[in-house]
């Protein structure tokens, strides 16, 4: 069975597109996929009742992405790939990258090929490029490898180790958003006011740097403060919504050490850092029925 994890970006989204570092974690929710020889190439996506054929010029991005991935294999029989998606799409949890990684993993397995997870993540970039135009690569890398890691565009993931697990509570605003549009909006701001936006990216870089130390030292209080600051900087880039802001406040009032939007913003998900597992439930209740707890070992 092929698998691609979802991910939560702890700090550094958007700046990461422009070469600044980010910290992300892989979560256990993701996409499972199976591939088997068939009469023709077909991709089935279970929860959406979708079945599509690869087409490099197709109108559907999924048709083009599937074609891009199949193009990576020579000498193969036609394959039917069946994927089960456990993540909301357009929600900042890396759903599209997780599908790409799971599909590649399933095809590798069906063809009796095995490669390191990091290489699988790199290979899934062609899939992500179809959806996002200019992805940093953080989603596909984390989807394949997991754990807690520092990511810089074009470089291998650097795992961050700690003896304290991170207990995150992820809440979904119910507002879907397009990563491509959000990344384009930040790029426009960068072009029209380069000094202000570069200063914001540099401030985010400092938060990422300090968060690496906070995670390593198991200092969750410091990490929570850094998350709140990153949330404010993302809001200054107009990536927050009233709903997401209210959810972050509700999480803090329910005992979270910090809370922020995650991923592209403009909708999608936020997450909160719980002081420990036993206190996560109260925060989850404050975030609504879609919220879930993700415990990650660093
Ligand atoms: O919302 P998602 O899961 O697509 O995450 C996007 C993260 C960005 O930093 C906004 C874009 C990127 O390519 O890194």
PDB file of C-alpha atoms and ligand atoms in Angstrom:
ATOM      1  CA  UNK A   1       0.000   0.000   0.000  1.00  0.00           C
ATOM      2  CA  UNK A   2       1.408   3.412  -0.987  1.00  0.00           C
ATOM      3  CA  UNK A   3       1.177   6.227   1.539  1.00  0.00           C
ATOM      4  CA  UNK A   4       1.654   9.999   1.555  1.00  0.00           C
ATOM      5  CA  UNK A   5       1.249  11.927   4.806  1.00  0.00           C
ATOM      6  CA  UNK A   6      -0.443  15.227   5.310  1.00  0.00           C
ATOM      7  CA  UNK A   7       1.707  17.970   6.801  1.00  0.00           C
ATOM      8  CA  UNK A   8       1.383  20.967   9.071  1.00  0.00           C
ATOM      9  CA  UNK A   9       3.765  23.888   8.524  1.00  0.00           C
ATOM     10  CA  UNK A  10       4.713  25.034  12.032  1.00  0.00           C
ATOM     11  CA  UNK A  11       6.415  28.229  10.887  1.00  0.00           C
ATOM     12  CA  UNK A  12       7.717  29.786   7.691  1.00  0.00           C
ATOM     13  CA  UNK A  13       5.054  29.218   5.011  1.00  0.00           C
ATOM     14  CA  UNK A  14       5.116  31.646   2.086  1.00  0.00           C
ATOM     15  CA  UNK A  15       8.581  32.943   3.037  1.00  0.00           C
ATOM     16  CA  UNK A  16       9.758  29.400   2.161  1.00  0.00           C
ATOM     17  CA  UNK A  17       8.699  29.935  -1.472  1.00  0.00           C
ATOM     18  CA  UNK A  18      11.279  32.770  -1.614  1.00  0.00           C
ATOM     19  CA  UNK A  19      14.182  30.753  -0.199  1.00  0.00           C
ATOM     20  CA  UNK A  20      13.674  31.315   3.548  1.00  0.00           C
ATOM     21  CA  UNK A  21      13.538  28.317   5.933  1.00  0.00           C
ATOM     22  CA  UNK A  22      10.371  26.686   7.278  1.00  0.00           C
ATOM     23  CA  UNK A  23       9.627  24.062   9.925  1.00  0.00           C
ATOM     24  CA  UNK A  24       7.024  21.423   9.122  1.00  0.00           C
ATOM     25  CA  UNK A  25       5.730  18.191  10.616  1.00  0.00           C
ATOM     26  CA  UNK A  26       4.252  15.120   8.952  1.00  0.00           C
ATOM     27  CA  UNK A  27       0.937  13.877  10.371  1.00  0.00           C
ATOM     28  CA  UNK A  28      -0.543  10.389  10.331  1.00  0.00           C
ATOM     29  CA  UNK A  29      -3.592  11.429   8.295  1.00  0.00           C
ATOM     30  CA  UNK A  30      -2.854  11.284   4.619  1.00  0.00           C
ATOM     31  CA  UNK A  31      -3.541   9.371   1.422  1.00  0.00           C
ATOM     32  CA  UNK A  32      -3.371   5.602   0.868  1.00  0.00           C
ATOM     33  CA  UNK A  33      -3.072   4.240  -2.666  1.00  0.00           C
ATOM     34  CA  UNK A  34      -2.847   0.925  -4.478  1.00  0.00           C
ATOM     35  CA  UNK A  35      -1.837   0.280  -8.080  1.00  0.00           C
ATOM     36  CA  UNK A  36      -2.419  -2.800 -10.249  1.00  0.00           C
ATOM     37  CA  UNK A  37      -1.916  -3.671 -13.933  1.00  0.00           C
ATOM     38  CA  UNK A  38      -5.084  -2.899 -15.925  1.00  0.00           C
ATOM     39  CA  UNK A  39      -6.341  -2.443 -19.513  1.00  0.00           C
ATOM     40  CA  UNK A  40      -5.628   1.312 -19.455  1.00  0.00           C
ATOM     41  CA  UNK A  41      -4.128   3.913 -17.135  1.00  0.00           C
ATOM     42  CA  UNK A  42      -6.717   5.182 -14.682  1.00  0.00           C
ATOM     43  CA  UNK A  43      -6.646   7.122 -11.403  1.00  0.00           C
ATOM     44  CA  UNK A  44      -9.547   6.671  -9.018  1.00  0.00           C
ATOM     45  CA  UNK A  45      -9.971   9.028  -6.058  1.00  0.00           C
ATOM     46  CA  UNK A  46     -12.251   7.299  -3.590  1.00  0.00           C
ATOM     47  CA  UNK A  47     -13.873  10.024  -1.513  1.00  0.00           C
ATOM     48  CA  UNK A  48     -14.728  12.217  -4.490  1.00  0.00           C
ATOM     49  CA  UNK A  49     -15.924   9.407  -6.742  1.00  0.00           C
ATOM     50  CA  UNK A  50     -13.508  10.532  -9.463  1.00  0.00           C
ATOM     51  CA  UNK A  51     -11.984   8.385 -12.199  1.00  0.00           C
ATOM     52  CA  UNK A  52      -9.680  10.013 -14.709  1.00  0.00           C
ATOM     53  CA  UNK A  53      -7.172   9.158 -17.380  1.00  0.00           C
ATOM     54  CA  UNK A  54      -3.777  10.828 -17.750  1.00  0.00           C
ATOM     55  CA  UNK A  55      -3.707  13.693 -20.243  1.00  0.00           C
ATOM     56  CA  UNK A  56      -0.759  16.119 -20.519  1.00  0.00           C
ATOM     57  CA  UNK A  57      -3.101  18.762 -22.015  1.00  0.00           C
ATOM     58  CA  UNK A  58      -6.188  17.880 -19.963  1.00  0.00           C
ATOM     59  CA  UNK A  59      -8.451  20.583 -18.508  1.00  0.00           C
ATOM     60  CA  UNK A  60      -8.335  18.937 -15.093  1.00  0.00           C
ATOM     61  CA  UNK A  61      -5.062  19.492 -13.183  1.00  0.00           C
ATOM     62  CA  UNK A  62      -5.377  15.913 -11.887  1.00  0.00           C
ATOM     63  CA  UNK A  63      -5.248  14.590 -15.472  1.00  0.00           C
ATOM     64  CA  UNK A  64      -2.065  16.591 -16.153  1.00  0.00           C
ATOM     65  CA  UNK A  65      -0.498  15.667 -12.788  1.00  0.00           C
ATOM     66  CA  UNK A  66      -1.205  11.941 -13.284  1.00  0.00           C
ATOM     67  CA  UNK A  67       0.324  12.167 -16.749  1.00  0.00           C
ATOM     68  CA  UNK A  68       3.434  13.910 -15.333  1.00  0.00           C
ATOM     69  CA  UNK A  69       3.921  11.156 -12.765  1.00  0.00           C
ATOM     70  CA  UNK A  70       3.435   8.303 -15.243  1.00  0.00           C
ATOM     71  CA  UNK A  71       5.978  10.034 -17.480  1.00  0.00           C
ATOM     72  CA  UNK A  72       8.613   9.239 -14.849  1.00  0.00           C
ATOM     73  CA  UNK A  73       8.351   5.501 -15.593  1.00  0.00           C
ATOM     74  CA  UNK A  74       9.624   3.688 -18.660  1.00  0.00           C
ATOM     75  CA  UNK A  75       8.596   0.177 -19.677  1.00  0.00           C
ATOM     76  CA  UNK A  76       5.528  -0.350 -17.562  1.00  0.00           C
ATOM     77  CA  UNK A  77       2.143  -1.966 -18.111  1.00  0.00           C
ATOM     78  CA  UNK A  78      -1.015   0.206 -18.002  1.00  0.00           C
ATOM     79  CA  UNK A  79      -1.948   0.785 -14.359  1.00  0.00           C
ATOM     80  CA  UNK A  80      -5.080   1.506 -12.393  1.00  0.00           C
ATOM     81  CA  UNK A  81      -4.320   3.479  -9.236  1.00  0.00           C
ATOM     82  CA  UNK A  82      -6.921   3.725  -6.480  1.00  0.00           C
ATOM     83  CA  UNK A  83      -6.318   6.425  -3.858  1.00  0.00           C
ATOM     84  CA  UNK A  84      -8.193   7.029  -0.608  1.00  0.00           C
ATOM     85  CA  UNK A  85      -7.848  10.597   0.637  1.00  0.00           C
ATOM     86  CA  UNK A  86      -8.244  11.320   4.363  1.00  0.00           C
ATOM     87  CA  UNK A  87      -7.390  15.035   4.148  1.00  0.00           C
ATOM     88  CA  UNK A  88      -9.568  18.014   3.249  1.00  0.00           C
ATOM     89  CA  UNK A  89      -8.501  19.544  -0.083  1.00  0.00           C
ATOM     90  CA  UNK A  90      -7.494  23.208  -0.283  1.00  0.00           C
ATOM     91  CA  UNK A  91      -7.080  23.324   3.484  1.00  0.00           C
ATOM     92  CA  UNK A  92      -3.358  23.823   4.028  1.00  0.00           C
ATOM     93  CA  UNK A  93      -2.614  20.235   5.062  1.00  0.00           C
ATOM     94  CA  UNK A  94      -0.749  19.305   1.893  1.00  0.00           C
ATOM     95  CA  UNK A  95      -3.535  17.204   0.380  1.00  0.00           C
ATOM     96  CA  UNK A  96      -2.356  17.444  -3.231  1.00  0.00           C
ATOM     97  CA  UNK A  97       1.249  16.560  -2.374  1.00  0.00           C
ATOM     98  CA  UNK A  98       0.072  13.596  -0.280  1.00  0.00           C
ATOM     99  CA  UNK A  99      -1.908  12.262  -3.259  1.00  0.00           C
ATOM    100  CA  UNK A 100       1.160  12.618  -5.501  1.00  0.00           C
ATOM    101  CA  UNK A 101       3.452  10.826  -3.035  1.00  0.00           C
ATOM    102  CA  UNK A 102       0.919   8.032  -2.398  1.00  0.00           C
ATOM    103  CA  UNK A 103       0.363   7.492  -6.140  1.00  0.00           C
ATOM    104  CA  UNK A 104       4.108   7.300  -6.829  1.00  0.00           C
ATOM    105  CA  UNK A 105       4.633   4.986  -3.859  1.00  0.00           C
ATOM    106  CA  UNK A 106       1.833   2.696  -5.047  1.00  0.00           C
ATOM    107  CA  UNK A 107       3.213   2.560  -8.613  1.00  0.00           C
ATOM    108  CA  UNK A 108       6.722   1.806  -7.303  1.00  0.00           C
ATOM    109  CA  UNK A 109       5.284  -1.038  -5.246  1.00  0.00           C
ATOM    110  CA  UNK A 110       3.258  -2.454  -8.161  1.00  0.00           C
ATOM    111  CA  UNK A 111       6.380  -2.419 -10.356  1.00  0.00           C
ATOM    112  CA  UNK A 112       8.556  -3.970  -7.638  1.00  0.00           C
ATOM    113  CA  UNK A 113      10.727  -0.852  -7.359  1.00  0.00           C
ATOM    114  CA  UNK A 114      11.852   0.622  -4.061  1.00  0.00           C
ATOM    115  CA  UNK A 115      13.513   3.962  -3.460  1.00  0.00           C
ATOM    116  CA  UNK A 116      14.316   5.996  -0.356  1.00  0.00           C
ATOM    117  CA  UNK A 117      11.380   8.118   0.918  1.00  0.00           C
ATOM    118  CA  UNK A 118      13.339  11.345   0.351  1.00  0.00           C
ATOM    119  CA  UNK A 119      13.688  10.472  -3.356  1.00  0.00           C
ATOM    120  CA  UNK A 120       9.985   9.691  -3.521  1.00  0.00           C
ATOM    121  CA  UNK A 121       9.284  13.182  -2.143  1.00  0.00           C
ATOM    122  CA  UNK A 122      11.575  14.800  -4.733  1.00  0.00           C
ATOM    123  CA  UNK A 123       9.931  12.838  -7.555  1.00  0.00           C
ATOM    124  CA  UNK A 124       6.474  14.104  -6.486  1.00  0.00           C
ATOM    125  CA  UNK A 125       7.496  17.714  -7.220  1.00  0.00           C
ATOM    126  CA  UNK A 126       6.326  17.314 -10.848  1.00  0.00           C
ATOM    127  CA  UNK A 127       2.842  16.571  -9.481  1.00  0.00           C
ATOM    128  CA  UNK A 128       2.887  19.622  -7.196  1.00  0.00           C
ATOM    129  CA  UNK A 129       4.062  21.879 -10.027  1.00  0.00           C
ATOM    130  CA  UNK A 130       0.851  21.165 -11.921  1.00  0.00           C
ATOM    131  CA  UNK A 131      -1.256  22.440  -9.019  1.00  0.00           C
ATOM    132  CA  UNK A 132       0.812  25.261  -7.587  1.00  0.00           C
ATOM    133  CA  UNK A 133       2.985  26.576 -10.417  1.00  0.00           C
ATOM    134  CA  UNK A 134       5.934  27.398  -8.173  1.00  0.00           C
ATOM    135  CA  UNK A 135       5.857  25.101  -5.118  1.00  0.00           C
ATOM    136  CA  UNK A 136       8.696  25.365  -2.616  1.00  0.00           C
ATOM    137  CA  UNK A 137       8.738  21.558  -2.335  1.00  0.00           C
ATOM    138  CA  UNK A 138       8.040  21.496   1.409  1.00  0.00           C
ATOM    139  CA  UNK A 139       4.716  19.651   1.034  1.00  0.00           C
ATOM    140  CA  UNK A 140       5.986  16.748  -1.080  1.00  0.00           C
ATOM    141  CA  UNK A 141       9.189  16.396   0.984  1.00  0.00           C
ATOM    142  CA  UNK A 142       7.287  16.252   4.292  1.00  0.00           C
ATOM    143  CA  UNK A 143       4.580  14.043   2.855  1.00  0.00           C
ATOM    144  CA  UNK A 144       7.171  11.416   1.977  1.00  0.00           C
ATOM    145  CA  UNK A 145       9.487  11.647   4.984  1.00  0.00           C
ATOM    146  CA  UNK A 146       7.441  12.914   7.981  1.00  0.00           C
ATOM    147  CA  UNK A 147       8.790  13.727  11.429  1.00  0.00           C
ATOM    148  CA  UNK A 148       9.690  17.305  12.376  1.00  0.00           C
ATOM    149  CA  UNK A 149      12.101  18.998   9.987  1.00  0.00           C
ATOM    150  CA  UNK A 150      13.654  22.213   8.790  1.00  0.00           C
ATOM    151  CA  UNK A 151      13.141  22.765   5.068  1.00  0.00           C
ATOM    152  CA  UNK A 152      14.952  25.139   2.742  1.00  0.00           C
ATOM    153  CA  UNK A 153      14.046  25.136  -0.945  1.00  0.00           C
ATOM    154  CA  UNK A 154      16.340  22.920  -3.014  1.00  0.00           C
ATOM    155  CA  UNK A 155      18.033  21.365   0.040  1.00  0.00           C
ATOM    156  CA  UNK A 156      17.496  18.018   1.765  1.00  0.00           C
ATOM    157  CA  UNK A 157      15.202  18.063   4.832  1.00  0.00           C
ATOM    158  CA  UNK A 158      17.013  18.488   8.143  1.00  0.00           C
ATOM    159  CA  UNK A 159      15.290  16.560  10.956  1.00  0.00           C
ATOM    160  CA  UNK A 160      14.850  18.414  14.270  1.00  0.00           C
ATOM    161  CA  UNK A 161      15.156  16.194  17.334  1.00  0.00           C
ATOM    162  CA  UNK A 162      13.585  16.683  20.746  1.00  0.00           C
ATOM    163  CA  UNK A 163      12.656  14.451  23.668  1.00  0.00           C
ATOM    164  CA  UNK A 164       9.237  16.131  23.985  1.00  0.00           C
ATOM    165  CA  UNK A 165       6.481  15.227  21.496  1.00  0.00           C
ATOM    166  CA  UNK A 166       4.507  18.090  19.974  1.00  0.00           C
ATOM    167  CA  UNK A 167       0.769  17.886  20.529  1.00  0.00           C
ATOM    168  CA  UNK A 168      -1.045  19.876  17.852  1.00  0.00           C
ATOM    169  CA  UNK A 169      -4.766  20.483  17.507  1.00  0.00           C
ATOM    170  CA  UNK A 170      -5.738  21.161  13.906  1.00  0.00           C
ATOM    171  CA  UNK A 171      -8.946  23.061  13.145  1.00  0.00           C
ATOM    172  CA  UNK A 172     -10.596  23.518   9.740  1.00  0.00           C
ATOM    173  CA  UNK A 173     -12.315  26.827   8.994  1.00  0.00           C
ATOM    174  CA  UNK A 174     -14.517  25.272   6.319  1.00  0.00           C
ATOM    175  CA  UNK A 175     -13.313  27.994   3.918  1.00  0.00           C
ATOM    176  CA  UNK A 176     -11.334  26.494   1.057  1.00  0.00           C
ATOM    177  CA  UNK A 177      -8.557  28.471  -0.572  1.00  0.00           C
ATOM    178  CA  UNK A 178      -6.202  28.190  -3.518  1.00  0.00           C
ATOM    179  CA  UNK A 179      -2.487  27.914  -2.724  1.00  0.00           C
ATOM    180  CA  UNK A 180      -1.681  29.245  -6.178  1.00  0.00           C
ATOM    181  CA  UNK A 181      -3.758  32.415  -5.598  1.00  0.00           C
ATOM    182  CA  UNK A 182      -2.340  33.008  -2.119  1.00  0.00           C
ATOM    183  CA  UNK A 183       1.254  32.551  -3.337  1.00  0.00           C
ATOM    184  CA  UNK A 184       0.519  34.937  -6.230  1.00  0.00           C
ATOM    185  CA  UNK A 185      -0.922  37.535  -3.821  1.00  0.00           C
ATOM    186  CA  UNK A 186       2.252  37.453  -1.683  1.00  0.00           C
ATOM    187  CA  UNK A 187       4.415  37.661  -4.812  1.00  0.00           C
ATOM    188  CA  UNK A 188       2.507  40.781  -5.934  1.00  0.00           C
ATOM    189  CA  UNK A 189       3.029  42.369  -2.514  1.00  0.00           C
ATOM    190  CA  UNK A 190       6.728  41.524  -2.774  1.00  0.00           C
ATOM    191  CA  UNK A 191       6.953  43.166  -6.184  1.00  0.00           C
ATOM    192  CA  UNK A 192       5.076  46.310  -5.187  1.00  0.00           C
ATOM    193  CA  UNK A 193       6.738  46.810  -1.784  1.00  0.00           C
ATOM    194  CA  UNK A 194       9.928  44.706  -1.727  1.00  0.00           C
ATOM    195  CA  UNK A 195      11.450  46.265   1.388  1.00  0.00           C
ATOM    196  CA  UNK A 196       8.404  45.764   3.612  1.00  0.00           C
ATOM    197  CA  UNK A 197       7.805  42.182   2.472  1.00  0.00           C
ATOM    198  CA  UNK A 198      11.512  41.210   2.653  1.00  0.00           C
ATOM    199  CA  UNK A 199      11.552  42.595   6.223  1.00  0.00           C
ATOM    200  CA  UNK A 200       8.549  40.409   7.039  1.00  0.00           C
ATOM    201  CA  UNK A 201      10.290  37.347   5.559  1.00  0.00           C
ATOM    202  CA  UNK A 202      13.452  38.149   7.538  1.00  0.00           C
ATOM    203  CA  UNK A 203      11.401  38.402  10.757  1.00  0.00           C
ATOM    204  CA  UNK A 204       9.789  35.032   9.957  1.00  0.00           C
ATOM    205  CA  UNK A 205      13.276  33.580   9.420  1.00  0.00           C
ATOM    206  CA  UNK A 206      14.261  34.715  12.926  1.00  0.00           C
ATOM    207  CA  UNK A 207      11.158  33.023  14.357  1.00  0.00           C
ATOM    208  CA  UNK A 208      12.010  29.803  12.486  1.00  0.00           C
ATOM    209  CA  UNK A 209      15.565  29.915  13.781  1.00  0.00           C
ATOM    210  CA  UNK A 210      14.424  30.414  17.388  1.00  0.00           C
ATOM    211  CA  UNK A 211      11.717  27.763  17.029  1.00  0.00           C
ATOM    212  CA  UNK A 212      14.346  25.205  15.950  1.00  0.00           C
ATOM    213  CA  UNK A 213      16.089  25.805  19.283  1.00  0.00           C
ATOM    214  CA  UNK A 214      12.809  25.843  21.250  1.00  0.00           C
ATOM    215  CA  UNK A 215      11.769  22.457  19.775  1.00  0.00           C
ATOM    216  CA  UNK A 216      15.223  20.987  20.406  1.00  0.00           C
ATOM    217  CA  UNK A 217      15.146  22.201  24.015  1.00  0.00           C
ATOM    218  CA  UNK A 218      11.533  21.048  24.553  1.00  0.00           C
ATOM    219  CA  UNK A 219      10.562  24.651  25.427  1.00  0.00           C
ATOM    220  CA  UNK A 220       6.896  24.577  24.411  1.00  0.00           C
ATOM    221  CA  UNK A 221       6.092  27.938  26.003  1.00  0.00           C
ATOM    222  CA  UNK A 222       8.672  29.690  23.820  1.00  0.00           C
ATOM    223  CA  UNK A 223       7.472  27.739  20.782  1.00  0.00           C
ATOM    224  CA  UNK A 224       3.874  28.856  21.436  1.00  0.00           C
ATOM    225  CA  UNK A 225       4.932  32.518  21.566  1.00  0.00           C
ATOM    226  CA  UNK A 226       6.824  32.134  18.288  1.00  0.00           C
ATOM    227  CA  UNK A 227       3.740  30.588  16.641  1.00  0.00           C
ATOM    228  CA  UNK A 228       1.597  33.566  17.721  1.00  0.00           C
ATOM    229  CA  UNK A 229       4.152  35.991  16.296  1.00  0.00           C
ATOM    230  CA  UNK A 230       4.288  34.090  12.996  1.00  0.00           C
ATOM    231  CA  UNK A 231       0.482  34.208  12.849  1.00  0.00           C
ATOM    232  CA  UNK A 232       0.564  38.005  13.186  1.00  0.00           C
ATOM    233  CA  UNK A 233       3.187  38.329  10.434  1.00  0.00           C
ATOM    234  CA  UNK A 234       1.112  36.120   8.105  1.00  0.00           C
ATOM    235  CA  UNK A 235      -1.946  38.254   8.910  1.00  0.00           C
ATOM    236  CA  UNK A 236       0.099  41.329   7.913  1.00  0.00           C
ATOM    237  CA  UNK A 237       0.497  39.690   4.482  1.00  0.00           C
ATOM    238  CA  UNK A 238      -3.321  39.485   4.324  1.00  0.00           C
ATOM    239  CA  UNK A 239      -3.431  35.700   4.570  1.00  0.00           C
ATOM    240  CA  UNK A 240      -5.750  35.441   7.571  1.00  0.00           C
ATOM    241  CA  UNK A 241      -9.560  35.442   7.640  1.00  0.00           C
ATOM    242  CA  UNK A 242     -11.924  36.574  10.406  1.00  0.00           C
ATOM    243  CA  UNK A 243     -12.902  32.948  11.004  1.00  0.00           C
ATOM    244  CA  UNK A 244      -9.308  31.697  11.275  1.00  0.00           C
ATOM    245  CA  UNK A 245      -8.397  34.546  13.607  1.00  0.00           C
ATOM    246  CA  UNK A 246     -11.390  33.759  15.839  1.00  0.00           C
ATOM    247  CA  UNK A 247     -10.393  30.071  15.907  1.00  0.00           C
ATOM    248  CA  UNK A 248      -6.829  30.956  16.962  1.00  0.00           C
ATOM    249  CA  UNK A 249      -8.195  33.163  19.765  1.00  0.00           C
ATOM    250  CA  UNK A 250     -10.610  30.431  20.892  1.00  0.00           C
ATOM    251  CA  UNK A 251      -7.751  27.913  21.015  1.00  0.00           C
ATOM    252  CA  UNK A 252      -5.593  30.233  23.127  1.00  0.00           C
ATOM    253  CA  UNK A 253      -8.531  30.850  25.503  1.00  0.00           C
ATOM    254  CA  UNK A 254      -8.966  27.065  25.806  1.00  0.00           C
ATOM    255  CA  UNK A 255      -5.376  26.729  26.998  1.00  0.00           C
ATOM    256  CA  UNK A 256      -3.256  26.538  23.829  1.00  0.00           C
ATOM    257  CA  UNK A 257       0.310  27.835  24.164  1.00  0.00           C
ATOM    258  CA  UNK A 258       0.089  29.394  20.694  1.00  0.00           C
ATOM    259  CA  UNK A 259      -1.989  29.181  17.530  1.00  0.00           C
ATOM    260  CA  UNK A 260      -1.621  30.153  13.899  1.00  0.00           C
ATOM    261  CA  UNK A 261      -2.866  29.575  10.387  1.00  0.00           C
ATOM    262  CA  UNK A 262      -0.973  26.883   8.505  1.00  0.00           C
ATOM    263  CA  UNK A 263      -0.207  26.485   4.814  1.00  0.00           C
ATOM    264  CA  UNK A 264      -1.408  28.947   2.213  1.00  0.00           C
ATOM    265  CA  UNK A 265      -4.016  30.728   4.389  1.00  0.00           C
ATOM    266  CA  UNK A 266      -6.931  32.726   3.035  1.00  0.00           C
ATOM    267  CA  UNK A 267      -9.050  29.898   4.480  1.00  0.00           C
ATOM    268  CA  UNK A 268      -8.143  26.311   5.208  1.00  0.00           C
ATOM    269  CA  UNK A 269      -6.691  25.257   8.536  1.00  0.00           C
ATOM    270  CA  UNK A 270      -5.146  26.663  11.674  1.00  0.00           C
ATOM    271  CA  UNK A 271      -3.478  24.735  14.433  1.00  0.00           C
ATOM    272  CA  UNK A 272      -2.817  25.205  18.118  1.00  0.00           C
ATOM    273  CA  UNK A 273      -0.023  23.871  20.324  1.00  0.00           C
ATOM    274  CA  UNK A 274      -1.376  22.048  23.379  1.00  0.00           C
ATOM    275  CA  UNK A 275       0.757  22.033  26.563  1.00  0.00           C
ATOM    276  CA  UNK A 276       0.260  18.235  26.701  1.00  0.00           C
ATOM    277  CA  UNK A 277      -1.987  15.481  25.336  1.00  0.00           C
ATOM    278  CA  UNK A 278      -4.357  15.579  28.322  1.00  0.00           C
ATOM    279  CA  UNK A 279      -5.118  19.255  27.634  1.00  0.00           C
ATOM    280  CA  UNK A 280      -5.671  18.859  23.892  1.00  0.00           C
ATOM    281  CA  UNK A 281      -9.296  17.721  24.168  1.00  0.00           C
ATOM    282  CA  UNK A 282     -10.515  21.034  25.600  1.00  0.00           C
ATOM    283  CA  UNK A 283      -8.820  22.878  22.742  1.00  0.00           C
ATOM    284  CA  UNK A 284     -10.275  20.455  20.198  1.00  0.00           C
ATOM    285  CA  UNK A 285     -13.781  21.101  21.545  1.00  0.00           C
ATOM    286  CA  UNK A 286     -13.227  24.852  21.163  1.00  0.00           C
ATOM    287  CA  UNK A 287     -12.343  24.354  17.475  1.00  0.00           C
ATOM    288  CA  UNK A 288     -15.433  22.494  16.294  1.00  0.00           C
ATOM    289  CA  UNK A 289     -16.335  19.018  15.128  1.00  0.00           C
ATOM    290  CA  UNK A 290     -13.801  18.857  12.259  1.00  0.00           C
ATOM    291  CA  UNK A 291     -10.842  19.487  14.577  1.00  0.00           C
ATOM    292  CA  UNK A 292      -8.396  16.667  15.330  1.00  0.00           C
ATOM    293  CA  UNK A 293      -5.357  16.062  17.501  1.00  0.00           C
ATOM    294  CA  UNK A 294      -1.999  15.210  15.895  1.00  0.00           C
ATOM    295  CA  UNK A 295       0.830  14.113  18.143  1.00  0.00           C
ATOM    296  CA  UNK A 296       4.256  14.319  16.521  1.00  0.00           C
ATOM    297  CA  UNK A 297       7.554  13.033  17.873  1.00  0.00           C
ATOM    298  CA  UNK A 298      10.515  15.205  17.036  1.00  0.00           C
TER     299      UNK A 298
HETATM  300  O1  LIG B   1      -1.640  25.221   1.696  1.00  0.00           O
HETATM  301  P1  LIG B   1      -0.644  24.201   1.272  1.00  0.00           P
HETATM  302  O2  LIG B   1      -0.777  22.904   1.978  1.00  0.00           O
HETATM  303  O3  LIG B   1      -0.620  24.038  -0.206  1.00  0.00           O
HETATM  304  O4  LIG B   1       0.800  24.758   1.716  1.00  0.00           O
HETATM  305  C1  LIG B   1       1.415  25.767   0.970  1.00  0.00           C
HETATM  306  C2  LIG B   1       2.687  26.260   1.588  1.00  0.00           C
HETATM  307  C3  LIG B   1       3.217  27.531   0.905  1.00  0.00           C
HETATM  308  O5  LIG B   1       4.413  27.913   1.619  1.00  0.00           O
HETATM  309  C4  LIG B   1       2.216  28.671   0.994  1.00  0.00           C
HETATM  310  C5  LIG B   1       3.548  27.288  -0.568  1.00  0.00           C
HETATM  311  C6  LIG B   1       4.790  26.456  -0.833  1.00  0.00           C
HETATM  312  O6  LIG B   1       4.954  26.042  -1.989  1.00  0.00           O
HETATM  313  O7  LIG B   1       5.611  26.257   0.083  1.00  0.00           O
END
